[in-house]
PDB file of C-alpha atoms in Angstrom:
ATOM      1  CA  MET A 284       3.715   6.042 -24.020  1.00 89.00           C
ATOM      2  CA  VAL A 285       0.894   6.135 -21.503  1.00 95.00           C
ATOM      3  CA  GLY A 286      -1.829   3.502 -21.888  1.00 95.00           C
ATOM      4  CA  ARG A 287      -5.131   2.721 -20.218  1.00 96.00           C
ATOM      5  CA  PHE A 288      -3.294   0.728 -17.529  1.00 97.00           C
ATOM      6  CA  GLN A 289      -1.334   3.820 -16.447  1.00 98.00           C
ATOM      7  CA  VAL A 290      -4.467   5.995 -16.589  1.00 98.00           C
ATOM      8  CA  MET A 291      -6.370   3.521 -14.384  1.00 98.00           C
ATOM      9  CA  ALA A 292      -3.482   3.241 -11.909  1.00 98.00           C
ATOM     10  CA  THR A 293      -3.040   7.020 -11.687  1.00 98.00           C
ATOM     11  CA  LEU A 294      -6.755   7.775 -11.278  1.00 98.00           C
ATOM     12  CA  GLN A 295      -7.170   4.975  -8.722  1.00 98.00           C
ATOM     13  CA  ALA A 296      -4.162   6.269  -6.761  1.00 99.00           C
ATOM     14  CA  ALA A 297      -5.611   9.792  -6.842  1.00 99.00           C
ATOM     15  CA  ARG A 298      -8.990   8.410  -5.724  1.00 99.00           C
ATOM     16  CA  ALA A 299      -7.348   6.640  -2.767  1.00 98.00           C
ATOM     17  CA  LYS A 300      -5.389   9.778  -1.843  1.00 99.00           C
ATOM     18  CA  VAL A 301      -8.535  11.952  -1.952  1.00 98.00           C
ATOM     19  CA  LEU A 302     -10.316   9.363   0.230  1.00 98.00           C
ATOM     20  CA  GLY A 303      -7.560   9.634   2.851  1.00 98.00           C
ATOM     21  CA  LEU A 304      -4.837   7.085   2.195  1.00 98.00           C
ATOM     22  CA  PRO A 305      -1.235   8.286   2.590  1.00 98.00           C
ATOM     23  CA  LEU A 306       0.613   8.757  -0.720  1.00 98.00           C
ATOM     24  CA  ASP A 307       2.621   5.491  -0.645  1.00 98.00           C
ATOM     25  CA  SER A 308      -0.490   3.467   0.231  1.00 98.00           C
ATOM     26  CA  ALA A 309      -2.491   5.330  -2.427  1.00 98.00           C
ATOM     27  CA  LYS A 310       0.089   4.437  -5.088  1.00 98.00           C
ATOM     28  CA  SER A 311      -0.007   0.811  -3.938  1.00 98.00           C
ATOM     29  CA  TRP A 312      -3.827   0.890  -4.188  1.00 98.00           C
ATOM     30  CA  GLY A 313      -3.698   2.435  -7.661  1.00 98.00           C
ATOM     31  CA  LEU A 314      -1.334  -0.181  -9.048  1.00 98.00           C
ATOM     32  CA  ASN A 315      -3.266  -2.947  -7.298  1.00 97.00           C
ATOM     33  CA  ARG A 316      -6.568  -1.894  -8.857  1.00 97.00           C
ATOM     34  CA  ALA A 317      -5.031  -1.491 -12.326  1.00 96.00           C
ATOM     35  CA  ILE A 318      -3.608  -5.023 -12.099  1.00 94.00           C
ATOM     36  CA  PHE A 319      -6.933  -6.307 -10.747  1.00 92.00           C
ATOM     37  CA  TYR A 320      -8.965  -4.798 -13.591  1.00 90.00           C
ATOM     38  CA  ALA A 321      -6.482  -6.020 -16.206  1.00 86.00           C
ATOM     39  CA  ALA A 322      -6.719  -9.549 -14.749  1.00 80.00           C
ATOM     40  CA  ALA A 323     -10.515  -9.352 -14.490  1.00 74.00           C
ATOM     41  CA  LYS A 324     -10.714  -8.374 -18.141  1.00 73.00           C
ATOM     42  CA  LYS A 325      -8.854 -11.578 -19.038  1.00 70.00           C
ATOM     43  CA  GLY A 326     -10.552 -13.712 -16.382  1.00 65.00           C
ATOM     44  CA  PHE A 327      -8.812 -15.095 -13.312  1.00 57.00           C
ATOM     45  CA  ILE A 328      -9.194 -17.734 -10.619  1.00 58.00           C
ATOM     46  CA  LYS A 329      -9.855 -16.546  -7.079  1.00 60.00           C
ATOM     47  CA  PRO A 330      -6.868 -17.614  -4.951  1.00 58.00           C
ATOM     48  CA  LYS A 331      -7.046 -18.825  -1.339  1.00 57.00           C
ATOM     49  CA  TYR A 332      -5.679 -16.364   1.212  1.00 61.00           C
ATOM     50  CA  PRO A 333      -3.458 -15.592   2.985  1.00 64.00           C
ATOM     51  CA  PRO A 334      -0.712 -16.578   0.559  1.00 63.00           C
ATOM     52  CA  LYS A 335       1.934 -19.071   1.637  1.00 65.00           C
ATOM     53  CA  GLU A 336       4.714 -16.820   0.380  1.00 65.00           C
ATOM     54  CA  ILE A 337       4.845 -13.045   0.115  1.00 66.00           C
ATOM     55  CA  LYS A 338       7.000 -11.288  -2.477  1.00 65.00           C
ATOM     56  CA  ILE A 339       8.182  -7.721  -2.435  1.00 66.00           C
ATOM     57  CA  PRO A 340       9.282  -6.934  -5.980  1.00 63.00           C
ATOM     58  CA  GLU A 341      12.953  -6.156  -6.430  1.00 58.00           C
ATOM     59  CA  LYS A 342      13.803  -6.853  -2.782  1.00 64.00           C
ATOM     60  CA  VAL A 343      15.189  -9.902  -1.053  1.00 58.00           C
ATOM     61  CA  VAL A 344      13.072 -10.566   2.021  1.00 67.00           C
ATOM     62  CA  GLU A 345      14.372 -12.683   4.863  1.00 79.00           C
ATOM     63  CA  GLU A 346      12.106 -15.507   6.062  1.00 80.00           C
ATOM     64  CA  GLU A 347      11.542 -13.906   9.483  1.00 85.00           C
ATOM     65  CA  MET A 348      10.467 -10.625   7.894  1.00 83.00           C
ATOM     66  CA  ARG A 349       8.119 -12.538   5.559  1.00 82.00           C
ATOM     67  CA  ARG A 350       6.459 -14.146   8.574  1.00 85.00           C
ATOM     68  CA  GLU A 351       6.066 -10.758  10.292  1.00 88.00           C
ATOM     69  CA  ILE A 352       4.547  -9.230   7.155  1.00 89.00           C
ATOM     70  CA  ALA A 353       2.187 -12.213   6.751  1.00 87.00           C
ATOM     71  CA  LYS A 354       0.851 -11.624  10.285  1.00 91.00           C
ATOM     72  CA  THR A 355      -0.413  -8.209   9.166  1.00 94.00           C
ATOM     73  CA  PHE A 356      -2.450  -9.643   6.273  1.00 93.00           C
ATOM     74  CA  GLU A 357      -6.020  -8.332   6.163  1.00 94.00           C
ATOM     75  CA  ILE A 358      -8.839  -7.280   3.882  1.00 95.00           C
ATOM     76  CA  TYR A 359      -9.039  -3.511   3.434  1.00 97.00           C
ATOM     77  CA  HIS A 360     -12.113  -1.633   2.216  1.00 98.00           C
ATOM     78  CA  LEU A 361     -11.960   1.643   0.333  1.00 98.00           C
ATOM     79  CA  GLY A 362     -15.613   2.549   0.048  1.00 97.00           C
ATOM     80  CA  ASP A 363     -17.380  -0.556  -1.250  1.00 97.00           C
ATOM     81  CA  GLU A 364     -14.245  -1.949  -2.899  1.00 96.00           C
ATOM     82  CA  MET A 365     -11.907  -4.342  -1.143  1.00 96.00           C
ATOM     83  CA  ALA A 366      -8.333  -5.482  -1.579  1.00 96.00           C
ATOM     84  CA  TYR A 367      -5.902  -7.661   0.328  1.00 95.00           C
ATOM     85  CA  SER A 368      -3.266  -5.756   2.261  1.00 96.00           C
ATOM     86  CA  VAL A 369      -0.246  -6.112   4.521  1.00 95.00           C
ATOM     87  CA  LYS A 370       1.823  -3.635   6.461  1.00 94.00           C
ATOM     88  CA  LEU A 371       5.436  -2.911   5.564  1.00 90.00           C
ATOM     89  CA  GLY A 372       6.562  -1.180   8.718  1.00 89.00           C
ATOM     90  CA  LYS A 373       3.677   1.191   9.379  1.00 92.00           C
ATOM     91  CA  LYS A 374       2.687   1.558   5.725  1.00 95.00           C
ATOM     92  CA  ARG A 375      -0.300  -0.315   4.335  1.00 97.00           C
ATOM     93  CA  MET A 376       0.481  -1.918   0.984  1.00 96.00           C
ATOM     94  CA  PHE A 377      -1.889  -3.850  -1.224  1.00 97.00           C
ATOM     95  CA  MET A 378      -1.278  -7.165  -2.905  1.00 94.00           C
ATOM     96  CA  ILE A 379      -2.527  -9.473  -5.614  1.00 89.00           C
ATOM     97  CA  GLY A 380      -1.561 -13.112  -5.395  1.00 83.00           C
ATOM     98  CA  ASN A 381       1.568 -13.144  -3.299  1.00 83.00           C
ATOM     99  CA  GLU A 382       3.045  -9.931  -4.701  1.00 88.00           C
ATOM    100  CA  ILE A 383       2.924  -6.623  -2.881  1.00 92.00           C
ATOM    101  CA  GLN A 384       2.377  -3.514  -4.965  1.00 95.00           C
ATOM    102  CA  THR A 385       4.944  -1.032  -3.645  1.00 93.00           C
ATOM    103  CA  PRO A 386       5.573   2.629  -4.507  1.00 93.00           C
ATOM    104  CA  GLU A 387       8.681   1.389  -6.342  1.00 93.00           C
ATOM    105  CA  SER A 388       6.494  -0.924  -8.435  1.00 94.00           C
ATOM    106  CA  PHE A 389       4.144   2.003  -9.129  1.00 97.00           C
ATOM    107  CA  TYR A 390       7.110   4.033 -10.321  1.00 96.00           C
ATOM    108  CA  LYS A 391       8.363   1.239 -12.569  1.00 95.00           C
ATOM    109  CA  GLN A 392       4.992   0.322 -14.119  1.00 96.00           C
ATOM    110  CA  VAL A 393       3.251   3.702 -14.114  1.00 97.00           C
ATOM    111  CA  GLU A 394       5.274   6.847 -13.381  1.00 96.00           C
ATOM    112  CA  SER A 395       8.215   5.929 -15.609  1.00 96.00           C
ATOM    113  CA  ARG A 396       5.885   5.801 -18.636  1.00 95.00           C
ATOM    114  CA  PHE A 397       5.214   9.545 -18.187  1.00 94.00           C
ATOM    115  CA  GLY A 398       8.873  10.521 -18.140  1.00 88.00           C
ATOM    116  CA  GLU A 399       9.309  13.800 -16.285  1.00 91.00           C
ATOM    117  CA  LYS A 400       5.639  14.727 -16.767  1.00 94.00           C
ATOM    118  CA  PHE A 401       4.105  12.487 -14.106  1.00 97.00           C
ATOM    119  CA  GLU A 402       3.606  15.295 -11.574  1.00 97.00           C
ATOM    120  CA  LYS A 403       1.488  17.228 -14.069  1.00 97.00           C
ATOM    121  CA  ALA A 404      -0.693  14.167 -14.752  1.00 98.00           C
ATOM    122  CA  TRP A 405      -0.871  13.421 -11.005  1.00 98.00           C
ATOM    123  CA  GLU A 406      -2.145  16.929 -10.238  1.00 98.00           C
ATOM    124  CA  GLU A 407      -4.768  16.581 -12.958  1.00 98.00           C
ATOM    125  CA  ALA A 408      -5.839  13.172 -11.606  1.00 98.00           C
ATOM    126  CA  LEU A 409      -6.178  14.630  -8.096  1.00 98.00           C
ATOM    127  CA  ASN A 410      -8.237  17.541  -9.427  1.00 98.00           C
ATOM    128  CA  ILE A 411     -10.482  15.177 -11.385  1.00 98.00           C
ATOM    129  CA  CYS A 412     -11.129  13.068  -8.277  1.00 98.00           C
ATOM    130  CA  LYS A 413     -11.638  16.105  -6.035  1.00 98.00           C
ATOM    131  CA  SER A 414     -14.320  17.366  -8.423  1.00 98.00           C
ATOM    132  CA  TYR A 415     -16.560  14.378  -7.596  1.00 98.00           C
ATOM    133  CA  ASP A 416     -18.744  13.706  -4.580  1.00 96.00           C
ATOM    134  CA  LYS A 417     -17.185  11.243  -2.124  1.00 97.00           C
ATOM    135  CA  GLY A 418     -20.115   8.889  -2.725  1.00 97.00           C
ATOM    136  CA  ILE A 419     -18.966   8.434  -6.320  1.00 98.00           C
ATOM    137  CA  LEU A 420     -15.360   7.897  -5.246  1.00 98.00           C
ATOM    138  CA  GLN A 421     -16.443   5.337  -2.636  1.00 98.00           C
ATOM    139  CA  SER A 422     -18.349   3.268  -5.184  1.00 98.00           C
ATOM    140  CA  GLN A 423     -16.346   0.845  -7.325  1.00 96.00           C
ATOM    141  CA  ARG A 424     -19.001   0.913 -10.041  1.00 96.00           C
ATOM    142  CA  TYR A 425     -19.624   4.658 -10.065  1.00 98.00           C
ATOM    143  CA  PHE A 426     -15.908   5.445 -10.010  1.00 98.00           C
ATOM    144  CA  TYR A 427     -15.347   3.185 -13.012  1.00 97.00           C
ATOM    145  CA  GLU A 428     -18.424   4.328 -14.945  1.00 97.00           C
ATOM    146  CA  THR A 429     -18.336   8.046 -14.078  1.00 97.00           C
ATOM    147  CA  VAL A 430     -14.706   8.975 -13.465  1.00 98.00           C
ATOM    148  CA  TYR A 431     -12.537   6.510 -15.393  1.00 98.00           C
ATOM    149  CA  LYS A 432     -14.443   5.135 -18.395  1.00 97.00           C
ATOM    150  CA  PRO A 433     -15.685   8.374 -20.032  1.00 97.00           C
ATOM    151  CA  ARG A 434     -12.228   9.972 -20.061  1.00 97.00           C
ATOM    152  CA  ARG A 435      -9.772   7.063 -20.243  1.00 97.00           C
ATOM    153  CA  ASP A 436      -8.960   7.418 -23.955  1.00 97.00           C
ATOM    154  CA  GLU A 437      -8.844  11.209 -23.756  1.00 97.00           C
ATOM    155  CA  LEU A 438      -6.346  10.965 -20.864  1.00 97.00           C
ATOM    156  CA  VAL A 439      -4.243   8.337 -22.678  1.00 97.00           C
ATOM    157  CA  LYS A 440      -3.843  10.772 -25.550  1.00 96.00           C
ATOM    158  CA  LYS A 441      -3.394  13.882 -23.399  1.00 96.00           C
ATOM    159  CA  TRP A 442      -0.962  12.330 -20.918  1.00 97.00           C
ATOM    160  CA  SER A 443       1.062  10.691 -23.708  1.00 95.00           C
ATOM    161  CA  ASN A 444       1.611  14.144 -25.218  1.00 91.00           C
ATOM    162  CA  LEU A 445       2.547  16.051 -22.052  1.00 84.00           C
TER     163      LEU A 445
END
């Protein structure tokens, strides 16, 4: 079953891809923003950055590698929206708290909910985002109000029945 979380993550990933991020980074962005909005809905405390410890879900990371990753910590802006990021190799990945949102995490929390139909939903999400002016995609507020909010429930239903 696809829910609003998966719709937000997929549309945000498509938005990031259309605005020029590579696919893996776009998926990281999409999951990051879905987690961010879910936390914002419940209310959260702003942490101090950079984090003392960095976690890569489902991977054991040696201390030396953690230190190298921490050195790449920076704030990244996609339009007027910002997120904390690090580089894993040459790939930019986004993080909330001390946890990096990886393409594997995107698969586990988003793609797997679609079963074999994710590619169809992904193509639709890309087409939706491509149909908007870049100014709308670059605005956190306009993206949420114009792209996501009016169609979120329609896409939950449609993508759940693919």
